PDB file of C-alpha atoms and ligand atoms in Angstrom:
ATOM      1  CA  MET A   9     -85.939  -8.200 150.570  1.00 39.00           C
ATOM      2  CA  SER A  10     -85.737  -4.725 151.759  1.00 37.00           C
ATOM      3  CA  ASN A  11     -83.502  -2.999 149.347  1.00 45.00           C
ATOM      4  CA  ILE A  12     -84.250   0.542 148.209  1.00 52.00           C
ATOM      5  CA  ASN A  13     -85.365  -0.547 144.925  1.00 50.00           C
ATOM      6  CA  SER A  14     -87.885  -3.113 145.847  1.00 52.00           C
ATOM      7  CA  ASN A  15     -90.776  -0.712 146.091  1.00 65.00           C
ATOM      8  CA  VAL A  16     -89.892   1.405 143.050  1.00 75.00           C
ATOM      9  CA  LYS A  17     -92.723   1.525 140.609  1.00 89.00           C
ATOM     10  CA  LYS A  18     -91.178   0.353 137.369  1.00 94.00           C
ATOM     11  CA  TRP A  19     -92.527   0.973 133.793  1.00 96.00           C
ATOM     12  CA  SER A  20     -93.584  -2.256 132.253  1.00 96.00           C
ATOM     13  CA  VAL A  21     -90.965  -4.400 130.393  1.00 96.00           C
ATOM     14  CA  SER A  22     -92.291  -3.585 127.024  1.00 97.00           C
ATOM     15  CA  SER A  23     -92.300   0.199 127.825  1.00 98.00           C
ATOM     16  CA  ARG A  24     -88.630  -0.276 128.814  1.00 98.00           C
ATOM     17  CA  LEU A  25     -87.597  -2.213 125.950  1.00 98.00           C
ATOM     18  CA  PHE A  26     -89.124   0.568 123.550  1.00 98.00           C
ATOM     19  CA  HIS A  27     -87.392   3.185 125.434  1.00 98.00           C
ATOM     20  CA  TRP A  28     -83.866   1.917 125.398  1.00 98.00           C
ATOM     21  CA  ILE A  29     -84.110   0.451 121.872  1.00 98.00           C
ATOM     22  CA  SER A  30     -85.427   3.699 120.777  1.00 98.00           C
ATOM     23  CA  ALA A  31     -82.467   5.433 122.099  1.00 98.00           C
ATOM     24  CA  ILE A  32     -80.000   2.949 120.534  1.00 98.00           C
ATOM     25  CA  LEU A  33     -81.709   3.229 117.182  1.00 98.00           C
ATOM     26  CA  LEU A  34     -81.410   7.124 117.383  1.00 98.00           C
ATOM     27  CA  LEU A  35     -77.773   6.845 118.370  1.00 98.00           C
ATOM     28  CA  VAL A  36     -77.050   4.405 115.395  1.00 98.00           C
ATOM     29  CA  THR A  37     -78.792   6.658 112.899  1.00 98.00           C
ATOM     30  CA  TRP A  38     -76.776   9.471 114.114  1.00 98.00           C
ATOM     31  CA  ILE A  39     -73.637   7.682 114.063  1.00 98.00           C
ATOM     32  CA  MET A  40     -74.184   6.502 110.314  1.00 98.00           C
ATOM     33  CA  MET A  41     -74.643  10.188 109.293  1.00 98.00           C
ATOM     34  CA  LEU A  42     -71.309  11.036 111.105  1.00 97.00           C
ATOM     35  CA  LEU A  43     -69.641   8.148 109.299  1.00 98.00           C
ATOM     36  CA  TYR A  44     -71.483   9.280 105.867  1.00 97.00           C
ATOM     37  CA  ARG A  45     -70.221  12.932 106.579  1.00 96.00           C
ATOM     38  CA  ASN A  46     -66.442  11.700 107.101  1.00 96.00           C
ATOM     39  CA  PHE A  47     -66.067   8.957 104.586  1.00 96.00           C
ATOM     40  CA  ASP A  48     -68.782   9.846 101.959  1.00 87.00           C
ATOM     41  CA  SER A  49     -69.666   6.471 101.342  1.00 91.00           C
ATOM     42  CA  SER A  50     -72.967   5.410 100.018  1.00 93.00           C
ATOM     43  CA  LEU A  51     -73.065   2.468 102.409  1.00 96.00           C
ATOM     44  CA  TYR A  52     -73.371   4.833 105.349  1.00 98.00           C
ATOM     45  CA  ILE A  53     -76.126   7.069 103.879  1.00 97.00           C
ATOM     46  CA  GLY A  54     -78.114   3.593 103.039  1.00 97.00           C
ATOM     47  CA  LEU A  55     -77.593   2.507 106.471  1.00 98.00           C
ATOM     48  CA  HIS A  56     -78.587   5.929 107.991  1.00 98.00           C
ATOM     49  CA  LYS A  57     -81.971   5.868 106.192  1.00 98.00           C
ATOM     50  CA  ALA A  58     -82.452   2.021 106.810  1.00 98.00           C
ATOM     51  CA  PHE A  59     -82.002   2.546 110.693  1.00 98.00           C
ATOM     52  CA  GLY A  60     -83.830   5.843 110.600  1.00 98.00           C
ATOM     53  CA  VAL A  61     -86.892   3.948 109.030  1.00 98.00           C
ATOM     54  CA  SER A  62     -86.438   1.290 111.411  1.00 98.00           C
ATOM     55  CA  LEU A  63     -86.927   3.946 114.221  1.00 98.00           C
ATOM     56  CA  LEU A  64     -90.138   5.052 112.588  1.00 98.00           C
ATOM     57  CA  PHE A  65     -91.571   1.612 112.489  1.00 98.00           C
ATOM     58  CA  TRP A  66     -90.308   1.124 116.136  1.00 98.00           C
ATOM     59  CA  MET A  67     -92.078   4.385 117.353  1.00 98.00           C
ATOM     60  CA  ILE A  68     -95.255   3.503 115.758  1.00 98.00           C
ATOM     61  CA  ALA A  69     -95.308   0.141 117.685  1.00 98.00           C
ATOM     62  CA  ARG A  70     -94.107   2.220 120.668  1.00 98.00           C
ATOM     63  CA  VAL A  71     -97.138   4.547 120.462  1.00 98.00           C
ATOM     64  CA  ILE A  72     -99.434   1.586 120.232  1.00 98.00           C
ATOM     65  CA  ASN A  73     -97.725  -0.056 123.286  1.00 98.00           C
ATOM     66  CA  ARG A  74     -98.033   3.173 125.266  1.00 97.00           C
ATOM     67  CA  VAL A  75    -101.839   3.531 124.632  1.00 97.00           C
ATOM     68  CA  PHE A  76    -102.321  -0.079 125.842  1.00 96.00           C
ATOM     69  CA  THR A  77    -100.039  -0.249 128.892  1.00 95.00           C
ATOM     70  CA  LYS A  78    -100.507   1.483 132.038  1.00 93.00           C
ATOM     71  CA  ALA A  79     -97.763   4.107 133.109  1.00 94.00           C
ATOM     72  CA  PRO A  80     -96.483   3.922 136.753  1.00 95.00           C
ATOM     73  CA  PRO A  81     -97.794   6.606 139.102  1.00 94.00           C
ATOM     74  CA  PRO A  82     -95.414   9.645 138.858  1.00 92.00           C
ATOM     75  CA  VAL A  83     -92.751  10.183 141.492  1.00 92.00           C
ATOM     76  CA  PRO A  84     -93.637  13.003 143.856  1.00 91.00           C
ATOM     77  CA  MET A  85     -92.736  16.398 142.275  1.00 92.00           C
ATOM     78  CA  PRO A  86     -94.223  19.999 141.962  1.00 94.00           C
ATOM     79  CA  LYS A  87     -97.089  20.161 139.484  1.00 96.00           C
ATOM     80  CA  TRP A  88     -95.345  22.332 136.960  1.00 96.00           C
ATOM     81  CA  GLN A  89     -92.414  19.813 136.785  1.00 95.00           C
ATOM     82  CA  LEU A  90     -94.734  17.039 136.077  1.00 96.00           C
ATOM     83  CA  LEU A  91     -96.513  18.889 133.512  1.00 97.00           C
ATOM     84  CA  MET A  92     -93.318  19.839 131.900  1.00 97.00           C
ATOM     85  CA  SER A  93     -92.247  16.382 131.868  1.00 97.00           C
ATOM     86  CA  GLN A  94     -95.443  15.112 130.324  1.00 97.00           C
ATOM     87  CA  VAL A  95     -95.126  17.878 127.552  1.00 98.00           C
ATOM     88  CA  SER A  96     -91.382  17.186 126.668  1.00 98.00           C
ATOM     89  CA  HIS A  97     -91.927  13.554 126.584  1.00 98.00           C
ATOM     90  CA  PHE A  98     -94.894  14.210 124.230  1.00 98.00           C
ATOM     91  CA  VAL A  99     -92.647  16.336 122.034  1.00 98.00           C
ATOM     92  CA  LEU A 100     -89.963  13.837 122.007  1.00 98.00           C
ATOM     93  CA  TYR A 101     -92.486  11.228 120.773  1.00 98.00           C
ATOM     94  CA  GLY A 102     -93.504  13.551 118.026  1.00 98.00           C
ATOM     95  CA  LEU A 103     -90.008  14.319 117.053  1.00 98.00           C
ATOM     96  CA  LEU A 104     -88.657  10.723 116.935  1.00 98.00           C
ATOM     97  CA  ILE A 105     -91.705  10.165 114.395  1.00 98.00           C
ATOM     98  CA  ALA A 106     -91.313  13.368 112.362  1.00 98.00           C
ATOM     99  CA  MET A 107     -87.752  12.870 111.884  1.00 98.00           C
ATOM    100  CA  PRO A 108     -87.584   9.500 109.898  1.00 98.00           C
ATOM    101  CA  PHE A 109     -90.905  10.474 108.206  1.00 98.00           C
ATOM    102  CA  VAL A 110     -89.551  13.831 106.971  1.00 98.00           C
ATOM    103  CA  GLY A 111     -86.326  11.918 105.910  1.00 98.00           C
ATOM    104  CA  LEU A 112     -88.232   9.363 104.012  1.00 98.00           C
ATOM    105  CA  MET A 113     -90.326  12.221 102.274  1.00 98.00           C
ATOM    106  CA  MET A 114     -86.986  13.935 101.333  1.00 98.00           C
ATOM    107  CA  SER A 115     -85.606  10.794  99.669  1.00 98.00           C
ATOM    108  CA  VAL A 116     -88.907   9.832  97.583  1.00 98.00           C
ATOM    109  CA  TYR A 117     -89.581  13.488  96.571  1.00 98.00           C
ATOM    110  CA  GLY A 118     -85.852  13.403  95.419  1.00 98.00           C
ATOM    111  CA  GLY A 119     -86.919  10.483  93.216  1.00 98.00           C
ATOM    112  CA  ARG A 120     -84.766   7.852  95.441  1.00 98.00           C
ATOM    113  CA  PRO A 121     -86.332   4.561  96.553  1.00 98.00           C
ATOM    114  CA  VAL A 122     -85.229   3.722 100.038  1.00 98.00           C
ATOM    115  CA  ASP A 123     -83.596   0.184 100.572  1.00 98.00           C
ATOM    116  CA  ILE A 124     -84.064  -1.331 104.006  1.00 98.00           C
ATOM    117  CA  PHE A 125     -80.764  -3.560 104.808  1.00 98.00           C
ATOM    118  CA  GLY A 126     -81.448  -5.186 101.268  1.00 97.00           C
ATOM    119  CA  LEU A 127     -84.680  -6.998 102.747  1.00 98.00           C
ATOM    120  CA  PHE A 128     -87.103  -4.712 101.049  1.00 97.00           C
ATOM    121  CA  GLU A 129     -87.355  -1.364  99.211  1.00 98.00           C
ATOM    122  CA  ILE A 130     -89.542   1.468  99.805  1.00 98.00           C
ATOM    123  CA  PRO A 131     -90.668   2.863  96.409  1.00 98.00           C
ATOM    124  CA  VAL A 132     -90.983   6.286  95.087  1.00 98.00           C
ATOM    125  CA  PHE A 133     -94.686   6.677  96.020  1.00 98.00           C
ATOM    126  CA  VAL A 134     -95.052  10.321  95.093  1.00 98.00           C
ATOM    127  CA  THR A 135     -94.292  12.322  92.062  1.00 98.00           C
ATOM    128  CA  PRO A 136     -90.572  13.526  92.443  1.00 98.00           C
ATOM    129  CA  ASP A 137     -90.491  17.159  93.082  1.00 98.00           C
ATOM    130  CA  ARG A 138     -87.298  19.116  93.751  1.00 98.00           C
ATOM    131  CA  SER A 139     -88.650  22.010  95.656  1.00 98.00           C
ATOM    132  CA  ALA A 140     -90.526  19.512  97.876  1.00 98.00           C
ATOM    133  CA  ALA A 141     -87.389  17.504  98.442  1.00 98.00           C
ATOM    134  CA  ARG A 142     -85.480  20.697  99.543  1.00 98.00           C
ATOM    135  CA  PHE A 143     -88.321  21.654 101.794  1.00 98.00           C
ATOM    136  CA  TYR A 144     -88.073  18.261 103.517  1.00 98.00           C
ATOM    137  CA  ASN A 145     -84.338  18.422 103.661  1.00 98.00           C
ATOM    138  CA  ASP A 146     -84.447  21.672 105.296  1.00 98.00           C
ATOM    139  CA  LEU A 147     -86.964  20.430 107.905  1.00 98.00           C
ATOM    140  CA  HIS A 148     -84.843  17.379 108.613  1.00 98.00           C
ATOM    141  CA  THR A 149     -81.586  19.159 108.855  1.00 98.00           C
ATOM    142  CA  ASP A 150     -82.228  22.570 110.260  1.00 98.00           C
ATOM    143  CA  ILE A 151     -85.552  22.312 112.214  1.00 98.00           C
ATOM    144  CA  ILE A 152     -86.152  18.831 113.569  1.00 98.00           C
ATOM    145  CA  TRP A 153     -82.664  17.867 114.182  1.00 98.00           C
ATOM    146  CA  PRO A 154     -81.660  20.752 116.425  1.00 98.00           C
ATOM    147  CA  MET A 155     -84.912  20.094 118.441  1.00 98.00           C
ATOM    148  CA  ILE A 156     -83.991  16.591 118.891  1.00 98.00           C
ATOM    149  CA  ILE A 157     -80.683  17.544 120.224  1.00 98.00           C
ATOM    150  CA  ALA A 158     -82.159  20.216 122.666  1.00 98.00           C
ATOM    151  CA  PHE A 159     -84.973  17.883 123.958  1.00 98.00           C
ATOM    152  CA  THR A 160     -82.748  15.060 124.376  1.00 98.00           C
ATOM    153  CA  LEU A 161     -80.306  17.150 126.356  1.00 98.00           C
ATOM    154  CA  ILE A 162     -82.973  18.545 128.626  1.00 98.00           C
ATOM    155  CA  HIS A 163     -84.542  14.996 129.019  1.00 98.00           C
ATOM    156  CA  ILE A 164     -80.986  13.439 129.964  1.00 98.00           C
ATOM    157  CA  GLY A 165     -80.408  16.517 132.227  1.00 98.00           C
ATOM    158  CA  ALA A 166     -83.641  16.008 133.935  1.00 97.00           C
ATOM    159  CA  ALA A 167     -82.928  12.405 134.447  1.00 96.00           C
ATOM    160  CA  LEU A 168     -79.454  13.230 136.036  1.00 97.00           C
ATOM    161  CA  TYR A 169     -81.035  15.981 138.278  1.00 96.00           C
ATOM    162  CA  HIS A 170     -83.487  13.257 139.676  1.00 95.00           C
ATOM    163  CA  GLN A 171     -80.542  10.911 140.080  1.00 95.00           C
ATOM    164  CA  PHE A 172     -78.029  13.104 141.775  1.00 96.00           C
ATOM    165  CA  VAL A 173     -79.949  16.041 143.258  1.00 96.00           C
ATOM    166  CA  LYS A 174     -83.241  14.787 144.076  1.00 93.00           C
ATOM    167  CA  LYS A 175     -82.004  11.250 144.651  1.00 93.00           C
ATOM    168  CA  ASP A 176     -85.400   9.934 144.118  1.00 92.00           C
ATOM    169  CA  ASN A 177     -84.530   6.774 142.107  1.00 90.00           C
ATOM    170  CA  LEU A 178     -86.424   7.878 139.139  1.00 95.00           C
ATOM    171  CA  ILE A 179     -84.048   6.318 136.531  1.00 95.00           C
ATOM    172  CA  SER A 180     -84.678   2.923 138.036  1.00 95.00           C
ATOM    173  CA  ARG A 181     -88.230   3.046 136.815  1.00 96.00           C
ATOM    174  CA  MET A 182     -86.746   2.806 133.300  1.00 96.00           C
ATOM    175  CA  LYS A 183     -84.030   0.224 134.052  1.00 94.00           C
TER     176      LYS A 183
HETATM  177  C1  LIG B 221     -84.617   9.435 113.474  1.00 86.59           C
HETATM  178  C2  LIG B 221     -84.167   9.210 112.395  1.00 86.59           C
HETATM  179  C3  LIG B 221     -83.258  10.161 111.814  1.00 86.59           C
HETATM  180  C4  LIG B 221     -82.418  10.925 112.369  1.00 86.59           C
HETATM  181  C5  LIG B 221     -81.974  11.262 113.745  1.00 86.59           C
HETATM  182  C6  LIG B 221     -81.533  11.649 111.237  1.00 86.59           C
HETATM  183  C7  LIG B 221     -80.662  12.629 111.381  1.00 86.59           C
HETATM  184  C8  LIG B 221     -79.966  13.239 110.382  1.00 86.59           C
HETATM  185  C9  LIG B 221     -78.911  14.163 110.531  1.00 86.59           C
HETATM  186  C10 LIG B 221     -78.283  14.747 112.014  1.00 86.59           C
HETATM  187  C11 LIG B 221     -78.540  14.542 109.368  1.00 86.59           C
HETATM  188  C12 LIG B 221     -77.442  15.461 108.941  1.00 86.59           C
HETATM  189  C13 LIG B 221     -77.570  16.945 108.892  1.00 86.59           C
HETATM  190  C14 LIG B 221     -76.450  17.728 108.609  1.00 86.59           C
HETATM  191  O1  LIG B 221     -75.757  17.896 109.547  1.00 86.59           O
HETATM  192  O2  LIG B 221     -76.098  18.036 107.367  1.00 86.59           O
HETATM  193  C15 LIG B 221     -79.411  13.827 108.467  1.00 86.59           C
HETATM  194  C16 LIG B 221     -79.320  13.961 106.895  1.00 86.59           C
HETATM  195  C17 LIG B 221     -79.818  13.101 106.120  1.00 86.59           C
HETATM  196  N1  LIG B 221     -80.802  12.285 106.396  1.00 86.59           N
HETATM  197 FE1  LIG B 221     -81.459  11.787 108.241  1.00 86.59          FE
HETATM  198  N2  LIG B 221     -82.057  11.071 110.038  1.00 86.59           N
HETATM  199  C18 LIG B 221     -83.113  10.334 110.299  1.00 86.59           C
HETATM  200  C19 LIG B 221     -83.804   9.462 109.537  1.00 86.59           C
HETATM  201  C20 LIG B 221     -83.597   9.729 108.146  1.00 86.59           C
HETATM  202  C21 LIG B 221     -84.346   8.874 107.159  1.00 86.59           C
HETATM  203  C22 LIG B 221     -85.412   7.816 107.418  1.00 86.59           C
HETATM  204  C23 LIG B 221     -83.917   9.065 105.896  1.00 86.59           C
HETATM  205  C24 LIG B 221     -84.438   8.586 104.444  1.00 86.59           C
HETATM  206  C25 LIG B 221     -85.051   7.598 104.358  1.00 86.59           C
HETATM  207  C26 LIG B 221     -82.736  10.138 105.988  1.00 86.59           C
HETATM  208  C27 LIG B 221     -82.220  10.621 105.186  1.00 86.59           C
HETATM  209  C28 LIG B 221     -81.409  11.620 105.327  1.00 86.59           C
HETATM  210  C29 LIG B 221     -80.479  12.159 104.012  1.00 86.59           C
HETATM  211  C30 LIG B 221     -80.608  11.871 102.566  1.00 86.59           C
HETATM  212  C31 LIG B 221     -79.589  13.183 104.720  1.00 86.59           C
HETATM  213  C32 LIG B 221     -78.661  13.971 103.898  1.00 86.59           C
HETATM  214  C33 LIG B 221     -79.096  15.188 103.508  1.00 86.59           C
HETATM  215  C34 LIG B 221     -77.952  16.242 102.936  1.00 86.59           C
HETATM  216  O3  LIG B 221     -77.077  15.704 102.522  1.00 86.59           O
HETATM  217  O4  LIG B 221     -78.185  17.301 102.958  1.00 86.59           O
HETATM  218  N3  LIG B 221     -82.656  10.421 107.482  1.00 86.59           N
HETATM  219  N4  LIG B 221     -80.171  13.189 108.960  1.00 86.59           N
HETATM  220  C1  LIG B 222     -78.992   8.338 129.193  1.00 86.59           C
HETATM  221  C2  LIG B 222     -80.152   8.521 128.515  1.00 86.59           C
HETATM  222  C3  LIG B 222     -81.542   8.346 129.116  1.00 86.59           C
HETATM  223  C4  LIG B 222     -82.023   8.328 130.307  1.00 86.59           C
HETATM  224  C5  LIG B 222     -81.049   8.058 131.619  1.00 86.59           C
HETATM  225  C6  LIG B 222     -83.481   8.335 130.201  1.00 86.59           C
HETATM  226  C7  LIG B 222     -84.362   8.161 131.388  1.00 86.59           C
HETATM  227  C8  LIG B 222     -85.687   7.967 131.385  1.00 86.59           C
HETATM  228  C9  LIG B 222     -86.480   8.017 132.339  1.00 86.59           C
HETATM  229  C10 LIG B 222     -86.196   7.555 133.863  1.00 86.59           C
HETATM  230  C11 LIG B 222     -87.971   7.951 131.972  1.00 86.59           C
HETATM  231  C12 LIG B 222     -89.033   7.846 132.791  1.00 86.59           C
HETATM  232  C13 LIG B 222     -89.631   8.897 133.459  1.00 86.59           C
HETATM  233  C14 LIG B 222     -90.645   8.612 134.324  1.00 86.59           C
HETATM  234  O1  LIG B 222     -90.662   7.534 134.895  1.00 86.59           O
HETATM  235  O2  LIG B 222     -91.418   9.590 134.679  1.00 86.59           O
HETATM  236  C15 LIG B 222     -87.715   8.160 130.562  1.00 86.59           C
HETATM  237  C16 LIG B 222     -89.009   8.429 129.757  1.00 86.59           C
HETATM  238  C17 LIG B 222     -88.838   8.748 128.304  1.00 86.59           C
HETATM  239  N1  LIG B 222     -87.501   8.876 127.566  1.00 86.59           N
HETATM  240 FE1  LIG B 222     -85.871   8.599 128.331  1.00 86.59          FE
HETATM  241  N2  LIG B 222     -83.854   8.356 128.981  1.00 86.59           N
HETATM  242  C18 LIG B 222     -82.795   8.604 128.114  1.00 86.59           C
HETATM  243  C19 LIG B 222     -82.754   8.607 126.796  1.00 86.59           C
HETATM  244  C20 LIG B 222     -83.774   9.092 125.988  1.00 86.59           C
HETATM  245  C21 LIG B 222     -83.629   9.321 124.459  1.00 86.59           C
HETATM  246  C22 LIG B 222     -82.376   9.445 123.829  1.00 86.59           C
HETATM  247  C23 LIG B 222     -84.956   9.537 124.298  1.00 86.59           C
HETATM  248  C24 LIG B 222     -85.443   9.890 122.767  1.00 86.59           C
HETATM  249  C25 LIG B 222     -84.930  11.001 122.177  1.00 86.59           C
HETATM  250  C26 LIG B 222     -85.952   9.349 125.305  1.00 86.59           C
HETATM  251  C27 LIG B 222     -87.158   9.543 125.266  1.00 86.59           C
HETATM  252  C28 LIG B 222     -87.968   9.312 126.357  1.00 86.59           C
HETATM  253  C29 LIG B 222     -89.368   9.514 126.270  1.00 86.59           C
HETATM  254  C30 LIG B 222     -90.269   9.617 125.099  1.00 86.59           C
HETATM  255  C31 LIG B 222     -90.070   9.051 127.521  1.00 86.59           C
HETATM  256  C32 LIG B 222     -91.442   9.122 128.294  1.00 86.59           C
HETATM  257  C33 LIG B 222     -91.841   7.544 128.063  1.00 86.59           C
HETATM  258  C34 LIG B 222     -93.392   7.570 127.915  1.00 86.59           C
HETATM  259  O3  LIG B 222     -94.121   8.424 128.631  1.00 86.59           O
HETATM  260  O4  LIG B 222     -93.969   6.389 127.373  1.00 86.59           O
HETATM  261  N3  LIG B 222     -85.100   9.003 126.513  1.00 86.59           N
HETATM  262  N4  LIG B 222     -86.467   8.461 130.058  1.00 86.59           N
END
């Protein structure tokens, strides 16, 4: 079969699953926060935390998967672009781990255990400390979240550039 996609070097099935489910978990966690901001219901903040912690576990598994599976060879591009893509992917990994970790620290330093969908509970495993809780709250809200927005927009922008300007089929590697 000689369709244009047949010789695209794809990411492994596991890498593709990790990628898209991470993106969905991020989206759902964010939507729960929007719902909480609009309806001020403890249901939504609880779900925000549970989906956020799920993303933390998912990202830990994803890093392990990344170490043990081979990435496809990069599509041809200038060296600086390849370097930028590697740096920004690395930063995205870091942010997606830091964000839920910091959220969890905010909660436990605030003295609140975290319920995970009623399945189990993460206990307060630190000595509650108001100023530490406030520090993690500021990190969560004012530092890491704006960085996630920025890097995600750059990431999606780069994917669209490959799709519509360079037309090099990059996105199909992750589909
Ligand atoms: C990747 C995962 C996460 C993302 C993207 C995320 C994102 C956000 C965002 C956008 C806000 C609102 C900031 C604002 O506009 O005021 C927020 C607030 C909050 N998040 Fe997360 N969050 C994540 C994980 C978590 C986790 C795991 C927890 C706790 C276990 C948590 C606890 C909270 C709490 C308690 C607030 C409210 C803070 C306040 O009312 O000032 N988050 N989060
Ligand atoms: C419409 C949304 C998205 C599209 C079209 C997209 C597309 C892609 C593509 C094509 C790649 C592979 C690049 C290559 O082969 O060199 C990739 C990798 C990656 N994407 Fe996305 N992505 C999207 C959303 C997201 C989101 C929301 C995140 C997290 C915030 C994310 C994080 C990553 C990371 C960390 C990698 C690197 C994978 C690795 O090196 O293991 N992506 N994305």
